[in-house]
CSV table of C-alpha atoms in Angstrom, one decimal:
chain,number,residue,atom,x,y,z
R,1,MET,CA,0.0,0.0,0.0
R,2,ALA,CA,1.4,3.5,-1.0
R,3,THR,CA,2.3,5.8,1.8
R,4,GLY,CA,2.5,9.6,1.9
R,5,ALA,CA,6.2,9.5,1.1
R,6,ASP,CA,5.5,7.6,-2.1
R,7,ALA,CA,2.8,10.2,-3.1
R,8,ARG,CA,5.2,13.1,-2.4
R,9,GLU,CA,7.9,11.5,-4.5
R,10,ILE,CA,5.5,11.0,-7.4
R,11,LEU,CA,4.3,14.6,-7.2
R,12,GLY,CA,7.8,16.0,-6.6
R,13,CYS,CA,7.0,17.4,-3.2
R,14,GLY,CA,10.1,16.6,-1.2
R,15,GLY,CA,10.4,17.4,2.5
R,16,ASP,CA,12.3,16.6,5.7
R,17,ASN,CA,9.7,14.3,7.0
R,18,ASP,CA,9.0,11.6,4.5
R,19,SER,CA,6.5,9.9,6.9
R,20,GLY,CA,3.1,11.1,7.7
R,21,PRO,CA,-0.1,11.4,5.8
R,22,LEU,CA,-0.4,13.5,2.7
R,23,SER,CA,-2.9,16.4,3.0
R,24,LYS,CA,-4.8,18.2,0.3
R,25,LYS,CA,-2.9,21.5,1.1
R,26,ASP,CA,0.5,19.9,0.4
R,27,ILE,CA,-0.7,18.9,-3.1
R,28,ILE,CA,-2.2,22.3,-4.0
R,29,ASN,CA,0.8,24.4,-2.8
R,30,SER,CA,3.5,22.1,-4.3
R,31,ASP,CA,3.4,24.0,-7.7
R,32,MET,CA,3.6,27.4,-6.1
R,33,LYS,CA,6.6,26.4,-4.1
R,34,LYS,CA,8.5,25.1,-7.1
R,35,ALA,CA,7.8,28.3,-9.1
R,36,LYS,CA,8.9,30.4,-6.2
R,37,LYS,CA,12.1,28.5,-5.8
R,38,SER,CA,12.9,28.6,-9.6
R,39,THR,CA,12.4,32.4,-9.7
R,40,ASP,CA,14.7,32.9,-6.7
R,41,ALA,CA,17.4,30.6,-8.2
R,42,TYR,CA,17.6,32.2,-11.6
R,43,LYS,CA,17.3,35.9,-10.9
R,44,ARG,CA,18.9,38.1,-13.5
R,45,PRO,CA,21.8,40.3,-12.1
R,46,GLN,CA,21.2,44.0,-12.0
R,47,GLY,CA,22.6,45.8,-15.0
R,48,MET,CA,23.0,42.7,-17.2
R,49,PRO,CA,20.9,42.9,-20.5
R,50,ARG,CA,18.4,40.2,-20.8
R,51,GLU,CA,19.8,39.1,-24.1
R,52,VAL,CA,23.2,38.4,-22.5
R,53,TYR,CA,21.5,36.7,-19.5
R,54,ALA,CA,19.5,34.5,-21.9
R,55,LEU,CA,22.8,33.1,-23.3
R,56,LEU,CA,23.9,31.8,-19.9
R,57,TYR,CA,23.8,28.0,-19.4
R,58,SER,CA,23.7,25.8,-16.4
R,59,ASP,CA,22.8,22.2,-15.6
R,60,LYS,CA,19.3,23.1,-14.4
R,61,LYS,CA,18.5,25.2,-17.5
R,62,ASP,CA,18.0,24.4,-21.1
R,63,ALA,CA,20.9,25.2,-23.5
R,64,PRO,CA,20.4,28.3,-25.7
R,65,PRO,CA,19.2,27.5,-29.3
R,66,LEU,CA,21.7,27.2,-32.0
R,67,LEU,CA,19.4,28.5,-34.7
R,68,PRO,CA,17.1,31.5,-34.7
R,69,SER,CA,13.8,30.6,-33.1
R,70,ASP,CA,11.7,33.7,-33.7
R,71,THR,CA,8.1,32.7,-34.3
R,72,THR,CA,6.7,36.2,-34.8
R,73,GLN,CA,5.4,37.3,-38.2
R,74,GLY,CA,7.5,40.5,-38.5
R,75,TYR,CA,8.5,41.3,-42.1
R,76,ARG,CA,8.5,37.7,-43.2
R,77,THR,CA,6.4,36.6,-46.1
R,78,ALA,CA,3.1,35.3,-45.0
R,79,LYS,CA,2.4,31.6,-45.7
R,80,ALA,CA,-0.3,30.5,-48.0
R,81,LYS,CA,-3.6,30.1,-46.2
R,82,LEU,CA,-5.1,27.1,-47.7
R,83,GLY,CA,-8.7,26.2,-47.4
R,84,CYS,CA,-10.0,29.8,-47.2
R,85,LYS,CA,-11.6,29.9,-50.7
R,86,LYS,CA,-13.4,27.4,-52.8
R,87,VAL,CA,-11.5,25.3,-55.3
R,88,ARG,CA,-11.8,26.5,-58.9
R,89,PRO,CA,-13.4,23.9,-61.2
R,90,TRP,CA,-11.2,22.2,-63.8
R,91,LYS,CA,-12.4,20.2,-66.7
R,92,TRP,CA,-10.9,17.7,-69.2
R,93,MET,CA,-11.7,19.4,-72.5
R,94,PRO,CA,-10.5,19.4,-76.1
R,95,PHE,CA,-8.5,22.3,-77.7
R,96,THR,CA,-7.0,23.2,-81.0
R,97,ASN,CA,-3.9,25.3,-81.8
R,98,SER,CA,-4.4,28.1,-84.2
R,99,ALA,CA,-0.7,28.1,-85.1
R,100,ARG,CA,-1.0,24.6,-86.6
R,101,ARG,CA,-2.5,24.0,-90.0
R,102,ASP,CA,-3.3,20.3,-89.7
R,103,GLY,CA,-6.3,21.0,-87.4
R,104,ILE,CA,-5.4,18.3,-84.9
R,105,VAL,CA,-7.6,18.1,-81.7
R,106,LEU,CA,-5.9,17.4,-78.4
R,107,TYR,CA,-7.2,17.2,-74.8
R,108,HIS,CA,-5.9,18.6,-71.5
R,109,TRP,CA,-7.1,19.9,-68.1
R,110,ARG,CA,-8.4,23.4,-68.3
R,111,LEU,CA,-10.3,25.8,-66.1
R,112,VAL,CA,-14.0,25.9,-66.8
R,113,THR,CA,-13.9,29.7,-67.3
R,114,GLU,CA,-11.3,29.3,-70.1
R,115,GLU,CA,-13.5,27.0,-72.2
R,116,GLY,CA,-13.8,28.1,-75.8
R,117,LYS,CA,-10.7,30.4,-75.7
R,118,ASP,CA,-7.7,30.1,-78.0
R,119,TYR,CA,-4.7,28.1,-77.0
R,120,PRO,CA,-2.5,30.6,-75.0
R,121,TRP,CA,0.8,29.4,-76.5
R,122,SER,CA,-0.2,30.0,-80.1
R,123,LYS,CA,0.7,33.7,-79.9
R,124,TYR,CA,4.4,32.7,-79.7
R,125,ASN,CA,4.3,31.2,-83.2
R,126,LYS,CA,6.0,33.9,-85.3
R,127,THR,CA,6.3,33.4,-89.0
R,128,VAL,CA,8.5,35.2,-91.6
R,129,ASN,CA,6.8,37.2,-94.2
R,130,VAL,CA,8.2,35.8,-97.5
R,131,PRO,CA,7.2,37.9,-100.5
R,132,VAL,CA,5.2,36.4,-103.4
R,133,TYR,CA,5.6,37.3,-107.1
R,134,SER,CA,3.6,36.5,-110.2
R,135,ASP,CA,4.8,35.0,-113.5
R,136,GLN,CA,4.5,38.4,-115.2
R,137,GLU,CA,6.5,40.1,-112.5
R,138,TYR,CA,9.2,37.5,-112.8
R,139,GLN,CA,9.5,37.8,-116.6
R,140,GLN,CA,9.7,41.6,-116.5
R,141,HIS,CA,11.7,42.3,-113.4
R,142,LEU,CA,13.1,39.2,-111.7
R,143,HIS,CA,14.7,37.3,-114.6
R,144,ASP,CA,18.3,36.3,-114.2
R,145,ASP,CA,20.5,34.3,-116.5
R,146,GLY,CA,22.0,32.2,-113.7
R,147,TRP,CA,18.7,31.3,-112.2
R,148,THR,CA,15.6,29.7,-113.7
R,149,LYS,CA,12.0,30.4,-112.4
R,150,SER,CA,11.6,26.8,-111.1
R,151,GLU,CA,14.8,27.1,-109.1
R,152,THR,CA,13.8,30.5,-107.7
R,153,ASP,CA,10.4,29.1,-106.8
R,154,HIS,CA,12.1,26.2,-105.0
R,155,LEU,CA,14.4,28.6,-103.1
R,156,PHE,CA,11.4,30.7,-101.9
R,157,ASP,CA,9.5,27.7,-100.9
R,158,LEU,CA,12.3,26.4,-98.7
R,159,ALA,CA,12.9,29.9,-97.3
R,160,LYS,CA,9.2,30.0,-96.2
R,161,ARG,CA,9.3,26.5,-94.8
R,162,PHE,CA,12.4,26.9,-92.7
R,163,ASP,CA,11.9,30.6,-91.8
R,164,LEU,CA,15.0,31.9,-93.6
R,165,ARG,CA,17.4,29.5,-91.9
R,166,PHE,CA,19.7,29.4,-94.9
R,167,ILE,CA,22.0,26.8,-93.5
R,168,VAL,CA,19.0,24.4,-93.4
R,169,VAL,CA,17.8,25.7,-96.8
R,170,GLN,CA,21.2,24.8,-98.3
R,171,ASP,CA,21.1,21.4,-96.7
R,172,ARG,CA,17.6,20.6,-98.0
R,173,TYR,CA,18.2,22.1,-101.4
R,174,ASP,CA,17.6,19.8,-104.3
R,175,HIS,CA,21.1,19.5,-105.8
R,176,GLN,CA,20.1,16.7,-108.1
R,177,GLN,CA,17.6,18.7,-110.0
R,178,PHE,CA,19.4,22.0,-109.8
R,179,ARG,CA,23.0,23.0,-109.7
R,180,LYS,CA,24.9,23.1,-106.5
R,181,ARG,CA,24.6,26.4,-104.7
R,182,SER,CA,26.4,27.8,-101.6
R,183,VAL,CA,24.8,29.7,-98.8
R,184,GLU,CA,26.1,33.0,-100.1
R,185,ASP,CA,24.5,32.3,-103.5
R,186,LEU,CA,21.1,31.5,-102.0
R,187,LYS,CA,21.2,34.6,-99.8
R,188,GLU,CA,22.3,36.8,-102.7
R,189,ARG,CA,19.4,35.6,-104.9
R,190,TYR,CA,16.8,35.8,-102.2
R,191,TYR,CA,17.6,39.3,-101.0
R,192,SER,CA,18.0,40.6,-104.6
R,193,VAL,CA,14.5,39.4,-105.5
R,194,CYS,CA,13.2,40.9,-102.2
R,195,ALA,CA,14.8,44.3,-103.0
R,196,LYS,CA,13.2,44.4,-106.5
R,197,LEU,CA,9.8,43.4,-105.2
R,198,ALA,CA,10.1,46.1,-102.5
R,199,LYS,CA,10.6,48.7,-105.3
R,200,LEU,CA,7.6,47.3,-107.2
R,201,HIS,CA,5.3,47.2,-104.1
R,202,PRO,CA,6.6,50.0,-101.7
R,203,SER,CA,3.4,49.8,-99.5
R,204,SER,CA,3.8,46.2,-98.6
R,205,SER,CA,7.6,46.3,-98.1
R,206,ASN,CA,9.3,46.0,-94.7
R,207,GLY,CA,12.8,46.2,-93.2
R,208,ALA,CA,13.8,42.7,-94.0
R,209,GLU,CA,12.9,43.0,-97.7
R,210,SER,CA,15.1,46.1,-98.1
R,211,TYR,CA,18.1,44.4,-96.6
R,212,VAL,CA,21.2,44.6,-98.8
R,213,PHE,CA,23.4,41.5,-98.8
R,214,ASP,CA,27.0,41.8,-99.8
R,215,ALA,CA,27.9,38.3,-101.1
R,216,ASN,CA,31.6,39.1,-101.9
R,217,HIS,CA,32.2,40.5,-98.5
R,218,GLU,CA,30.7,37.4,-96.9
R,219,ARG,CA,32.8,35.1,-99.1
R,220,ARG,CA,36.0,37.0,-98.1
R,221,ARG,CA,35.1,36.8,-94.4
R,222,LYS,CA,34.6,33.1,-94.5
R,223,ASP,CA,37.8,32.6,-96.4
R,224,GLN,CA,39.7,34.5,-93.8
R,225,LEU,CA,38.1,32.6,-91.0
R,226,GLU,CA,39.0,29.3,-92.7
R,227,ARG,CA,42.6,30.4,-93.1
R,228,LEU,CA,42.7,31.5,-89.5
R,229,PHE,CA,41.3,28.1,-88.4
R,230,ASN,CA,43.8,26.1,-90.5
R,231,ARG,CA,46.9,27.8,-89.1
R,232,THR,CA,49.7,25.5,-87.9
R,233,PRO,CA,51.1,25.8,-84.4
R,234,GLU,CA,54.3,27.3,-85.8
R,235,GLN,CA,52.3,30.1,-87.4
R,236,VAL,CA,50.4,30.8,-84.2
R,237,ALA,CA,53.6,31.0,-82.3
R,238,GLU,CA,55.1,33.4,-84.9
R,239,GLU,CA,52.1,35.6,-84.8
R,240,GLU,CA,52.2,35.8,-81.0
R,241,TYR,CA,55.9,36.7,-81.1
R,242,LEU,CA,55.2,39.5,-83.7
R,243,ILE,CA,52.4,40.9,-81.5
R,244,GLN,CA,54.7,40.9,-78.5
R,245,GLU,CA,57.4,42.7,-80.5
R,246,LEU,CA,54.9,45.2,-81.7
R,247,ARG,CA,53.8,46.0,-78.2
R,248,LYS,CA,57.5,46.4,-77.2
R,249,MET,CA,58.0,48.8,-80.0
R,250,GLU,CA,55.0,50.9,-79.1
R,251,THR,CA,56.1,51.0,-75.5
R,252,GLN,CA,59.6,52.2,-76.5
R,253,LYS,CA,58.1,54.8,-78.8
R,254,LYS,CA,56.0,56.1,-75.9
R,255,GLU,CA,59.0,56.1,-73.6
R,256,ARG,CA,61.1,58.0,-76.1
R,257,ALA,CA,58.3,60.6,-76.6
R,258,ARG,CA,58.0,61.0,-72.8
R,259,MET,CA,61.7,61.4,-72.4
R,260,ALA,CA,61.8,64.0,-75.2
R,261,GLN,CA,59.0,66.0,-73.6
R,262,ASP,CA,60.8,65.8,-70.2
R,263,LEU,CA,64.0,67.0,-71.7
R,264,GLN,CA,62.3,69.9,-73.5
R,265,LYS,CA,60.6,70.9,-70.2
R,266,LEU,CA,64.0,70.9,-68.5
R,267,ILE,CA,65.5,73.1,-71.2
R,268,THR,CA,62.6,75.4,-71.1
R,269,ALA,CA,62.9,75.5,-67.3
R,270,ALA,CA,66.6,76.3,-67.5
R,271,ASP,CA,65.9,79.2,-70.0
R,272,THR,CA,63.1,80.6,-67.8
R,273,ASN,CA,65.3,80.3,-64.7
R,274,ALA,CA,68.1,82.3,-66.4
R,275,GLU,CA,65.7,85.1,-67.4
R,276,THR,CA,64.2,85.1,-63.8
R,277,GLN,CA,67.7,85.5,-62.3
R,278,CYS,CA,68.5,88.4,-64.6
R,279,ALA,CA,65.2,90.1,-63.9
R,280,LYS,CA,65.7,89.6,-60.1
R,281,ARG,CA,69.2,91.2,-60.2
R,282,LYS,CA,68.0,94.2,-62.2
R,283,ALA,CA,65.0,94.7,-59.8
R,284,THR,CA,67.4,94.4,-56.8
R,285,LYS,CA,69.7,97.1,-58.2
R,286,ARG,CA,66.9,99.5,-59.0
R,287,LYS,CA,65.3,99.2,-55.5
R,288,LEU,CA,68.4,99.7,-53.4
R,289,PRO,CA,67.6,103.4,-52.5
R,290,GLN,CA,64.3,102.4,-50.9
R,291,LYS,CA,63.6,102.4,-47.2
R,292,GLN,CA,64.8,99.5,-45.1
R,293,GLY,CA,61.3,98.8,-43.6
R,294,ALA,CA,59.8,98.4,-47.0
R,295,GLU,CA,58.8,94.9,-48.0
R,296,ASN,CA,60.8,93.0,-50.5
R,297,PRO,CA,59.2,92.5,-54.0
R,298,PRO,CA,57.7,89.1,-54.7
R,299,VAL,CA,60.3,86.7,-56.2
R,300,PRO,CA,59.1,84.6,-59.1
R,301,GLU,CA,59.0,80.9,-58.4
R,302,THR,CA,61.8,78.8,-59.7
R,303,THR,CA,61.2,75.7,-61.7
R,304,GLY,CA,63.6,73.5,-59.6
R,305,ILE,CA,61.9,73.5,-56.2
R,306,LYS,CA,58.8,75.4,-55.2
R,307,PHE,CA,59.2,76.5,-51.6
R,308,PRO,CA,56.1,77.3,-49.6
R,309,ASP,CA,55.2,81.0,-49.0
R,310,PHE,CA,54.3,82.0,-45.5
R,311,LYS,CA,51.9,84.8,-46.1
R,312,SER,CA,49.4,83.9,-43.5
R,313,SER,CA,48.9,86.0,-40.3
R,314,GLY,CA,50.9,85.0,-37.3
R,315,VAL,CA,54.5,84.6,-36.2
R,316,THR,CA,56.7,82.3,-38.3
R,317,LEU,CA,60.4,81.5,-38.2
R,318,ARG,CA,62.5,82.5,-41.2
R,319,SER,CA,64.2,79.1,-41.0
R,320,GLN,CA,60.9,77.4,-42.0
R,321,ARG,CA,61.4,78.9,-45.4
R,322,MET,CA,64.5,76.8,-45.8
R,323,LYS,CA,62.7,73.6,-45.2
R,324,LEU,CA,62.5,71.4,-48.3
R,325,PRO,CA,58.9,70.6,-49.4
R,326,SER,CA,57.6,67.0,-49.3
R,327,SER,CA,57.4,66.9,-53.1
R,328,VAL,CA,61.2,66.6,-53.3
R,329,GLY,CA,62.2,62.9,-53.3
R,330,GLN,CA,64.8,61.3,-51.1
R,331,LYS,CA,67.3,60.8,-54.0
R,332,LYS,CA,67.2,64.5,-54.8
R,333,ILE,CA,67.7,65.5,-51.1
R,334,LYS,CA,70.7,63.2,-50.8
R,335,ALA,CA,72.2,64.5,-54.1
R,336,ILE,CA,71.8,68.1,-52.8
R,337,GLU,CA,73.4,67.3,-49.4
R,338,GLN,CA,76.3,65.5,-51.2
R,339,ILE,CA,77.0,68.5,-53.5
R,340,LEU,CA,76.8,71.0,-50.6
R,341,THR,CA,79.1,68.8,-48.5
R,342,GLU,CA,81.7,68.6,-51.4
R,343,GLN,CA,81.6,72.4,-51.8
R,344,GLU,CA,82.0,72.9,-48.1
R,345,VAL,CA,78.7,74.7,-47.7
R,346,ASP,CA,76.8,74.6,-44.4
R,347,LEU,CA,73.7,72.5,-44.6
R,348,ASN,CA,71.9,74.8,-42.1
R,349,PRO,CA,73.2,78.3,-42.6
R,350,ILE,CA,72.2,81.3,-40.5
R,351,PRO,CA,68.7,82.2,-41.8
R,352,THR,CA,69.0,85.8,-42.7
R,353,GLU,CA,66.7,87.2,-45.4
R,354,GLU,CA,69.4,87.3,-48.1
R,355,VAL,CA,70.9,83.9,-47.0
R,356,VAL,CA,67.5,82.2,-47.1
R,357,GLN,CA,66.7,83.5,-50.5
R,358,MET,CA,70.1,82.6,-52.0
R,359,PHE,CA,70.2,79.2,-50.3
R,360,ASN,CA,66.8,78.3,-51.7
R,361,ASP,CA,67.8,79.4,-55.2
R,362,LEU,CA,71.0,77.4,-54.9
R,363,ARG,CA,69.2,74.2,-54.0
R,364,SER,CA,66.6,74.8,-56.7
R,365,ASP,CA,69.4,75.1,-59.2
R,366,LEU,CA,71.1,72.0,-57.9
R,367,VAL,CA,67.8,70.0,-58.4
R,368,LEU,CA,67.6,71.3,-61.9
R,369,LEU,CA,71.2,70.4,-62.5
R,370,TYR,CA,70.5,66.9,-61.2
R,371,GLN,CA,67.5,66.5,-63.5
R,372,LEU,CA,69.6,67.7,-66.5
R,373,LYS,CA,72.3,65.2,-65.7
R,374,GLN,CA,69.8,62.4,-65.6
R,375,ALA,CA,68.3,63.4,-68.9
R,376,HIS,CA,71.8,63.7,-70.4
R,377,ALA,CA,72.7,60.2,-69.2
R,378,SER,CA,69.5,58.8,-70.6
R,379,CYS,CA,70.1,60.3,-74.0
R,380,GLU,CA,73.7,59.0,-74.0
R,381,TYR,CA,72.4,55.5,-73.2
R,382,GLU,CA,69.8,55.6,-76.0
R,383,GLU,CA,72.4,56.9,-78.4
R,384,GLN,CA,74.8,54.1,-77.5
R,385,THR,CA,72.0,51.6,-77.9
R,386,LEU,CA,71.1,52.9,-81.4
R,387,ARG,CA,74.8,52.8,-82.3
R,388,HIS,CA,75.2,49.2,-81.3
R,389,ARG,CA,72.0,48.3,-83.2
R,390,HIS,CA,73.4,50.1,-86.3
R,391,GLN,CA,76.6,48.2,-86.0
R,392,ALA,CA,74.7,44.9,-85.7
R,393,LEU,CA,72.7,45.7,-88.8
R,394,LEU,CA,76.0,46.5,-90.7
R,395,LYS,CA,77.4,43.1,-89.7
R,396,MET,CA,74.2,41.3,-90.9
R,397,GLY,CA,74.4,43.1,-94.2
R,398,GLY,CA,71.1,44.9,-93.7
R,399,ALA,CA,72.5,48.4,-93.6
R,400,GLY,CA,71.5,50.8,-96.3
R,401,THR,CA,73.0,54.0,-97.6
R,402,ALA,CA,74.8,56.0,-94.9
R,403,VAL,CA,72.8,58.9,-93.7
R,404,GLY,CA,74.9,60.7,-91.1
R,405,GLY,CA,78.5,61.8,-91.1
R,406,PRO,CA,81.5,59.6,-90.5
R,407,GLY,CA,81.8,58.0,-87.0
R,408,PRO,CA,84.8,57.5,-84.8
R,409,ASP,CA,85.8,54.3,-86.7
R,410,GLY,CA,85.5,55.9,-90.1
R,411,GLN,CA,82.0,54.4,-90.8
R,412,PRO,CA,79.0,56.6,-91.4
R,413,ASP,CA,77.3,57.4,-88.1
R,414,CYS,CA,73.6,56.7,-88.5
R,415,ALA,CA,72.7,57.0,-84.8
R,416,GLY,CA,72.5,60.7,-85.0
R,417,ALA,CA,70.1,60.4,-88.0
R,418,GLU,CA,68.0,57.9,-86.1
R,419,LEU,CA,67.8,60.2,-83.1
R,420,LYS,CA,66.8,63.0,-85.4
R,421,GLU,CA,64.1,60.9,-87.0
R,422,GLN,CA,62.8,59.9,-83.5
R,423,ALA,CA,62.8,63.5,-82.5
R,424,ASP,CA,61.0,64.5,-85.6
R,425,GLY,CA,58.4,61.7,-85.0
R,426,THR,CA,57.7,63.0,-81.4
R,427,GLY,CA,57.7,66.6,-82.4
R,428,VAL,CA,60.5,67.6,-79.9
R,429,SER,CA,64.2,68.1,-80.7
R,430,LEU,CA,66.5,66.1,-78.3
R,431,THR,CA,69.4,68.5,-78.8
R,432,PRO,CA,69.2,72.0,-77.2
R,433,SER,CA,70.1,75.1,-79.1
R,434,PRO,CA,73.7,76.5,-78.9
R,435,ARG,CA,72.5,79.6,-77.1
R,436,LYS,CA,70.9,77.5,-74.3
R,437,GLN,CA,74.1,75.4,-74.1
R,438,ARG,CA,76.2,78.5,-73.6
R,439,GLU,CA,73.8,79.9,-71.0
R,440,TRP,CA,73.4,76.8,-69.0
R,441,ILE,CA,76.7,74.9,-68.6
R,442,PRO,CA,76.2,72.4,-65.7
R,443,GLY,CA,77.7,73.7,-62.5
R,444,SER,CA,78.0,77.4,-63.6
R,445,SER,CA,75.1,79.0,-61.7
R,446,PRO,CA,75.4,76.9,-58.5
R,447,ALA,CA,79.1,77.7,-58.2
R,448,LYS,CA,78.5,81.4,-58.3
R,449,LYS,CA,75.8,81.1,-55.6
R,450,ILE,CA,78.3,79.0,-53.5
R,451,LYS,CA,80.9,81.8,-53.7
R,452,ARG,CA,78.3,84.4,-52.6
R,453,LEU,CA,77.6,82.3,-49.5
């Protein structure tokens, strides 16, 4: 016989005293005690978001779900609600296709409301409008010595049957009764007849009938494609090699044009810098009698280095004007420091007004000299390359008539002529004028500025 302890164990009502009778009050209050204990055991800490608290896991609590378990509707697509409306009646009925000419009757399931309507897929049956001609029109306007009327009728019949698919027309053409024709011959005859009929009946003509077919161009195109397809692997490799050489030649041509433009810019910059220095000296001599407190005239910007102008309000140090801008590369900065060290010039002189201006001009001219030396070395390298190429051509027996003067070894020098041709091709001369060479001898202007310092 079951005791009170057995009943408590079944109902989950544990207690200190397992003996004794089970009352009605213990059974009713057992659920309330369990709920109260569970709420006290799993109380969320203060300040912790409920989303974070929901992720906590313990042995007495279910594990958090691995997949989203949101059951609310939200923005999700609503499911189909079946059974809300009556089912539409369907019927097994016959139908005919208006696109077919045989009048066959077929059966399928169809809505009762669509009974008697045309087959819906018949509207996609598109036919080509092939023109029709009479015997009199053929004799007067369409006669051709290479084509008979029966052969032309056969061509138009096949074109209408196969919707102008001329590959199929040529395959189904009756070559036993008529002479063998190519696809280009069939197209040329068909479109020539259509063009003549369009002139006779302009009201019934359309765009397809006025199409002009060039049979010779089509034959040449197919011939080229056939030659391209029948190339040997050696020919393909040779063509790829020639394409690569052509790309190299184009790259070299662009590089020579760019170098010529850079050299011309440097020569123009040197000429402009010389004129600027002369104008600055004349302006300085003219403005010596002025007051000491007057501001110095604005100095034109040099082409070597563009130093920043501190024209904004506020206190600035004069030594900031001697700082090289960020546009000058590290190679140029090292070259400037090396030249100044060789000439025993202080890298950080006392920043007076005159010293700052002359020191900036000196470094600008040094940068210009550095660029001119690089351009000169590049031109010498290119000249040497062309000279070696010319000598190689002479050894191979491919040299023509000498163009330039005699070289150092007694042979005609064609490198100068090639350089001249390249310069004429780019539109810029690679050799500066004698006047610019006399005015800008490398190292002349920087040396004078070093002596002034």
